[in-house]
């Protein structure tokens, strides 16, 4: 039987500080009602001072290694999906590798925003299936809270995001389980519909006082356009990945969608006609942790005992780029 990339273990980490909608309403013009009605979010986790994204990635990776019964030294490759790294360069993966106590294990960052984890799975899977690497750590980690603007100007994005990390370890299996299919896409045409303009090397000195005054360092999005595209692309790519394996929606035991907005996921599930009891969401208490949403959710439902070995799990994402993708696996 063909070699497939199978999940050997999972882990996740959310910083302990809970920030409720009411907490945000104290510092800017928003309300619990507005946020919950539009997004389903009630609370999110924010890091404390001094904590960086690679700390979150480290905690999630340690938990994934423990659940796989592996040591960091067993890893052949580290892939981190993030667009909120500790520094411009080197990548977050170098800091994670160092925190894991490794000195030569290859480590790379992958930047595909909220679809980053699906892209990372597609990449890691290719390494495992080809036999190039046997044990690949795939991590999604984001620290948004320090990059948002908690003012009336920044409120449309500030209320949506949270901090956190999730990870899993892939290894080879010839038992018919593992990742069955994965598809990823991008449409750069819409890059500016959900983006952060600056700082960037498009600008001399990365940014300047005028750009900062204009708020170009605050994430900006055309919310309705993003919403419309997400509810079209996620069902489309999920059905494609399932169809290519001759599987249908009824075969799926667990649907995991990117946690950007509960209303998006409700609409996607409705469009598909997916059994609501098989659709998992945690955005109510995590907010949108971008590349970390899927591995956090996956780890949580595994630890809650909801997922049995052999069950069919799908992970589907959409995000800035635009990027989108879906992965079908037999856990
Ligand atoms: N609190 C209160 N009011 C807010 C607000 C906040 N945090 N943020 C924006 N508003 C105001 C706006 O200023 C605007 O006011 P106006 O009508 O006076 O100009 C109004 O609320 C916009 O409301 P509405 O048109 O109902 O927003 P919406 O239904 O488009 O919902 C989003 C906004 C962002 C929740 C929604 O578009 C969305 O979730 N889009 C997808 C975003 C996403 O998924 N991003 C990440 C993808 S990876």
Coordinates of C-alpha atoms and ligand atoms in Angstrom, one line a residue:
X1 CA 0.0 0.0 0.0
X2 CA 1.2 3.5 -0.7
X3 CA 2.9 5.5 2.0
X4 CA 0.7 8.2 3.5
X5 CA 1.4 10.9 6.1
X6 CA -0.4 10.0 9.3
X7 CA -1.0 12.1 12.5
X8 CA 1.2 10.7 15.2
X9 CA 0.3 13.2 17.9
X10 CA -1.3 16.7 18.4
X11 CA -0.9 19.6 20.8
X12 CA -2.1 23.1 21.4
X13 CA -1.5 26.0 23.6
X14 CA -3.6 29.1 24.5
X15 CA -2.2 31.8 26.7
X16 CA -4.0 32.0 30.1
X17 CA -5.3 35.6 29.8
X18 CA -9.0 35.7 28.8
X19 CA -10.2 38.9 27.2
X20 CA -14.0 39.2 27.0
X21 CA -16.0 41.4 24.6
X22 CA -16.9 43.5 27.6
X23 CA -13.2 44.0 28.3
X24 CA -12.7 45.4 24.8
X25 CA -15.8 47.6 25.1
X26 CA -14.1 49.4 28.0
X27 CA -11.3 50.6 25.7
X28 CA -13.0 51.2 22.4
X29 CA -16.5 51.9 20.9
X30 CA -17.8 48.3 20.6
X31 CA -20.2 46.0 22.4
X32 CA -20.6 42.4 23.3
X33 CA -23.8 42.4 21.3
X34 CA -22.2 43.7 18.1
X35 CA -19.3 41.3 18.3
X36 CA -21.4 38.2 19.1
X37 CA -24.0 39.0 16.6
X38 CA -21.5 39.4 13.7
X39 CA -18.9 36.9 14.6
X40 CA -20.1 34.5 17.4
X41 CA -17.0 35.5 19.4
X42 CA -17.5 35.9 23.2
X43 CA -13.8 35.9 24.3
X44 CA -10.3 35.4 23.1
X45 CA -6.9 34.8 24.7
X46 CA -4.1 37.4 24.7
X47 CA -0.5 36.9 25.7
X48 CA 1.1 38.6 28.6
X49 CA 3.9 41.1 28.3
X50 CA 7.2 39.4 27.2
X51 CA 5.6 36.3 25.6
X52 CA 6.4 35.9 21.9
X53 CA 4.9 33.8 19.2
X54 CA 7.7 31.2 19.3
X55 CA 6.8 30.6 23.0
X56 CA 3.3 29.7 22.0
X57 CA 4.6 27.4 19.2
X58 CA 7.0 25.8 21.6
X59 CA 4.3 24.9 24.1
X60 CA 2.0 23.5 21.4
X61 CA 5.0 21.5 19.9
X62 CA 6.0 20.1 23.2
X63 CA 2.5 18.8 23.8
X64 CA 2.4 17.3 20.3
X65 CA 5.7 15.5 20.8
X66 CA 4.5 14.2 24.1
X67 CA 1.2 12.9 22.6
X68 CA 3.2 11.2 19.8
X69 CA 5.6 9.7 22.4
X70 CA 8.5 11.3 20.6
X71 CA 11.5 13.5 21.6
X72 CA 12.4 16.7 19.8
X73 CA 15.5 14.9 18.5
X74 CA 13.3 12.5 16.6
X75 CA 12.1 15.2 14.3
X76 CA 13.5 15.4 10.8
X77 CA 11.8 18.7 9.8
X78 CA 9.9 21.6 11.4
X79 CA 7.4 23.6 9.4
X80 CA 5.7 26.6 11.1
X81 CA 2.7 28.4 9.5
X82 CA 2.6 32.0 10.8
X83 CA 2.3 35.5 9.6
X84 CA 2.9 37.0 13.0
X85 CA 6.5 35.9 13.7
X86 CA 8.7 37.2 16.5
X87 CA 10.9 39.1 13.9
X88 CA 11.0 39.8 10.2
X89 CA 13.9 37.4 10.0
X90 CA 15.0 34.7 10.7
X91 CA 11.8 32.9 10.7
X92 CA 9.8 31.8 13.7
X93 CA 10.9 28.3 13.0
X94 CA 14.5 29.1 13.9
X95 CA 13.5 30.3 17.3
X96 CA 11.2 27.3 17.8
X97 CA 14.0 24.9 16.7
X98 CA 16.3 26.5 19.3
X99 CA 13.7 26.3 22.1
X100 CA 13.2 22.6 21.3
X101 CA 17.0 22.2 22.0
X102 CA 17.8 21.2 18.4
X103 CA 21.0 22.3 16.6
X104 CA 20.7 21.1 13.0
X105 CA 17.1 20.0 12.3
X106 CA 15.8 21.8 9.2
X107 CA 13.2 24.4 10.1
X108 CA 11.1 26.7 7.8
X109 CA 8.3 29.2 8.0
X110 CA 5.4 29.1 5.7
X111 CA 3.3 32.3 5.1
X112 CA -0.1 31.7 3.8
X113 CA -2.1 33.5 6.4
X114 CA -5.3 31.9 7.6
X115 CA -4.8 29.0 5.1
X116 CA -1.2 28.5 6.4
X117 CA -1.9 25.3 8.2
X118 CA -3.5 23.6 5.2
X119 CA -0.6 24.7 3.1
X120 CA 1.8 23.4 5.7
X121 CA 0.0 20.0 5.8
X122 CA 0.2 19.8 2.0
X123 CA 4.0 20.5 2.2
X124 CA 4.7 18.2 5.1
X125 CA 2.7 15.4 3.5
X126 CA 4.8 15.6 0.4
X127 CA 8.0 15.2 2.4
X128 CA 6.6 12.1 4.3
X129 CA 5.1 10.5 1.2
X130 CA 8.3 10.9 -0.8
X131 CA 10.4 9.4 2.0
X132 CA 12.5 12.5 2.3
X133 CA 11.6 13.0 6.0
X134 CA 10.0 10.5 8.4
X135 CA 8.9 12.8 11.3
X136 CA 7.7 16.3 10.5
X137 CA 6.4 18.8 13.1
X138 CA 3.7 21.0 11.6
X139 CA 2.8 24.0 13.7
X140 CA 0.5 26.9 13.3
X141 CA 1.2 29.8 15.7
X142 CA 0.0 33.4 15.9
X143 CA 0.3 36.4 18.2
X144 CA -2.2 39.0 17.0
X145 CA -2.9 41.0 20.1
X146 CA 0.3 43.1 19.9
X147 CA -0.3 44.1 16.3
X148 CA -3.9 45.2 16.6
X149 CA -5.1 48.6 17.3
X150 CA -7.5 48.8 20.2
X151 CA -9.1 52.1 19.2
X152 CA -12.3 53.0 17.3
X153 CA -10.2 53.1 14.1
X154 CA -9.0 49.5 14.6
X155 CA -12.1 48.0 16.1
X156 CA -13.3 46.2 13.0
X157 CA -10.3 43.8 13.2
X158 CA -9.3 44.2 16.8
X159 CA -12.4 42.4 18.1
X160 CA -11.9 39.3 15.8
X161 CA -8.5 38.0 16.6
X162 CA -6.8 36.0 19.4
X163 CA -3.4 34.4 20.2
X164 CA -2.5 30.7 20.3
X165 CA -0.7 27.8 18.7
X166 CA -1.5 24.3 17.6
X167 CA 0.8 21.5 16.3
X168 CA 0.9 18.0 15.0
X169 CA 3.5 15.4 14.0
X170 CA 3.2 13.6 10.7
X171 CA 4.9 10.3 10.1
X172 CA 4.6 7.5 7.5
X173 CA 1.9 4.8 7.5
X174 CA 1.2 2.1 5.0
X175 CA -2.1 1.0 6.7
X176 CA -4.4 3.1 4.5
X177 CA -4.8 5.9 7.1
X178 CA -3.3 9.4 7.1
X179 CA -3.8 12.3 4.7
X180 CA -5.9 11.1 1.7
X181 CA -6.0 14.3 -0.2
X182 CA -5.2 18.0 0.1
X183 CA -5.8 20.9 -2.3
X184 CA -4.6 24.5 -1.8
X185 CA -5.3 27.6 -3.9
X186 CA -4.5 31.3 -4.1
X187 CA -5.9 34.4 -5.8
X188 CA -3.5 37.3 -5.5
X189 CA -5.9 39.5 -7.4
X190 CA -7.6 40.1 -4.0
X191 CA -4.4 40.6 -1.9
X192 CA -5.4 44.0 -0.7
X193 CA -8.9 43.0 0.4
X194 CA -7.4 41.6 3.6
X195 CA -3.9 42.7 4.4
X196 CA -1.5 44.8 6.4
X197 CA 0.1 47.4 4.2
X198 CA 3.1 48.4 6.4
X199 CA 5.7 48.1 7.7
X200 CA 7.1 46.5 4.5
X201 CA 10.0 46.6 2.2
X202 CA 7.8 48.3 -0.4
X203 CA 8.7 51.4 1.6
X204 CA 12.0 53.1 2.3
X205 CA 12.7 52.6 6.0
X206 CA 9.8 50.1 6.1
X207 CA 7.3 52.8 7.2
X208 CA 7.2 56.5 8.2
X209 CA 5.4 58.8 10.6
X210 CA 2.8 59.7 8.0
X211 CA 2.0 56.1 7.3
X212 CA 1.8 55.3 11.0
X213 CA -0.6 58.3 11.5
X214 CA -2.7 56.9 8.6
X215 CA -2.9 53.5 10.4
X216 CA -1.4 51.5 7.6
X217 CA 0.2 49.2 10.2
X218 CA -3.3 48.1 11.3
X219 CA -4.8 45.0 9.5
X220 CA -7.5 46.2 7.1
X221 CA -10.1 44.2 5.3
X222 CA -13.2 44.4 3.2
X223 CA -15.2 42.3 5.6
X224 CA -18.2 41.7 3.5
X225 CA -16.1 40.7 0.4
X226 CA -14.0 38.4 2.6
X227 CA -17.2 36.8 4.0
X228 CA -18.7 36.3 0.5
X229 CA -15.5 34.6 -0.8
X230 CA -15.0 32.4 2.2
X231 CA -18.5 31.0 2.1
X232 CA -18.1 30.2 -1.6
X233 CA -14.5 28.8 -1.6
X234 CA -14.6 26.6 1.5
X235 CA -17.5 24.4 0.4
X236 CA -16.1 24.3 -3.2
X237 CA -12.6 23.1 -2.2
X238 CA -14.0 20.7 0.5
X239 CA -16.3 19.0 -2.0
X240 CA -13.4 18.8 -4.5
X241 CA -11.0 17.1 -2.1
X242 CA -13.6 14.7 -1.0
X243 CA -14.8 13.9 -4.5
X244 CA -11.2 13.2 -5.7
X245 CA -11.1 10.4 -3.1
X246 CA -14.6 9.1 -4.1
X247 CA -15.9 10.3 -0.8
X248 CA -19.0 12.3 0.0
X249 CA -20.2 14.5 2.9
X250 CA -21.9 11.6 4.6
X251 CA -18.5 9.8 4.9
X252 CA -17.1 12.7 7.0
X253 CA -17.0 12.2 10.8
X254 CA -15.6 15.6 11.7
X255 CA -15.7 18.9 9.8
X256 CA -13.2 21.5 10.9
X257 CA -13.4 24.9 9.3
X258 CA -11.1 27.9 9.8
X259 CA -12.3 29.8 12.8
X260 CA -12.6 33.4 11.4
X261 CA -16.3 33.9 12.0
X262 CA -19.0 31.6 13.4
X263 CA -21.5 33.0 10.9
X264 CA -19.2 32.1 8.0
X265 CA -19.0 28.5 9.3
X266 CA -22.7 28.3 10.0
X267 CA -23.4 29.4 6.4
X268 CA -20.8 27.0 5.0
X269 CA -22.3 24.1 6.9
X270 CA -25.8 25.0 5.8
X271 CA -24.8 25.3 2.2
X272 CA -23.2 21.9 2.3
X273 CA -26.0 20.4 4.3
X274 CA -23.4 19.0 6.7
X275 CA -24.7 17.3 9.9
X276 CA -24.3 20.1 12.5
X277 CA -23.3 17.6 15.2
X278 CA -20.2 16.9 13.0
X279 CA -19.1 20.5 12.6
X280 CA -16.8 21.7 15.4
X281 CA -16.2 25.3 16.4
X282 CA -14.2 27.0 19.2
X283 CA -14.1 30.6 17.9
X284 CA -16.5 31.6 20.6
X285 CA -13.7 31.4 23.2
X286 CA -10.5 31.7 21.0
X287 CA -11.3 34.3 18.4
X288 CA -9.5 34.0 15.1
X289 CA -6.0 32.6 15.6
X290 CA -5.3 32.5 11.8
X291 CA -2.9 29.7 11.0
X292 CA -3.4 28.2 14.4
X293 CA -7.2 27.7 14.4
X294 CA -7.3 24.3 12.7
X295 CA -4.6 22.6 14.7
X296 CA -5.9 24.0 18.0
X297 CA -9.4 22.9 17.2
X298 CA -8.2 19.5 16.1
X299 CA -6.2 18.9 19.2
X300 CA -9.0 20.0 21.5
X301 CA -11.6 17.6 20.0
X302 CA -9.0 14.8 20.1
X303 CA -8.3 15.5 23.8
X304 CA -12.1 15.7 24.5
X305 CA -12.2 12.1 23.2
X306 CA -14.5 13.1 20.3
X307 CA -12.2 11.7 17.5
X308 CA -11.5 8.0 17.2
X309 CA -8.6 6.5 15.1
X310 CA -9.9 5.6 11.7
X311 CA -12.5 8.4 11.5
X312 CA -12.6 10.8 8.6
X313 CA -11.6 14.4 9.4
X314 CA -11.6 17.4 7.1
X315 CA -9.8 20.7 7.6
X316 CA -10.8 23.6 5.4
X317 CA -9.4 27.1 5.4
X318 CA -9.7 30.5 3.8
X319 CA -7.7 33.6 4.3
X320 CA -5.7 36.6 3.2
X321 CA -4.0 36.3 -0.2
X322 CA -6.7 35.2 -0.9
X323 CA -5.7 31.7 -0.1
X324 CA -7.9 28.6 0.6
X325 CA -7.6 24.9 0.8
X326 CA -8.8 21.7 2.3
X327 CA -7.3 18.5 3.6
X328 CA -9.0 15.1 4.0
X329 CA -7.5 12.6 6.4
X330 CA -8.3 9.3 8.0
X331 CA -7.1 9.9 11.6
Ligands
LIG1 N1 -18.0 47.3 17.1 C1 -19.0 48.1 16.8 N2 -19.2 48.5 15.5 C2 -18.3 48.2 14.6 C3 -17.2 47.4 14.9 C4 -17.0 47.0 16.2 N3 -16.0 46.2 16.6 N4 -16.4 47.2 13.8 C5 -17.1 47.9 12.8 N5 -18.2 48.5 13.3 C6 -19.2 49.3 12.6 C7 -18.6 49.9 11.3 O1 -17.9 51.1 11.6 C8 -19.8 50.0 10.5 O2 -20.5 51.2 10.9 P1 -21.3 52.1 9.8 O3 -22.3 51.2 9.3 O4 -21.8 53.2 10.7 O5 -20.3 52.5 8.8 C9 -20.6 48.8 10.8 O6 -20.2 48.4 12.2 C10 -20.5 47.7 9.9 O7 -21.4 46.8 10.3 P2 -21.9 45.6 9.3 O8 -22.0 46.2 7.9 O9 -23.1 45.0 9.9 O10 -20.6 44.6 9.4 P3 -20.6 43.2 8.8 O11 -21.9 42.6 8.9 O12 -19.9 43.3 7.5 O13 -19.7 42.5 9.8 C11 -17.5 41.6 10.0 C12 -18.4 42.8 9.9 C13 -16.1 42.0 10.0 C14 -17.8 40.8 11.3 C15 -17.8 40.6 8.8 O14 -17.8 41.3 7.6 C16 -16.8 39.5 8.7 O15 -16.7 38.7 9.6 N6 -16.1 39.4 7.5 C17 -15.1 38.3 7.4 C18 -14.0 38.7 8.1 C19 -13.0 37.6 8.2 O16 -13.4 36.5 8.2 N7 -11.7 38.0 8.3 C20 -10.7 37.1 8.5 C21 -10.6 36.1 7.4 S1 -9.3 35.0 7.6

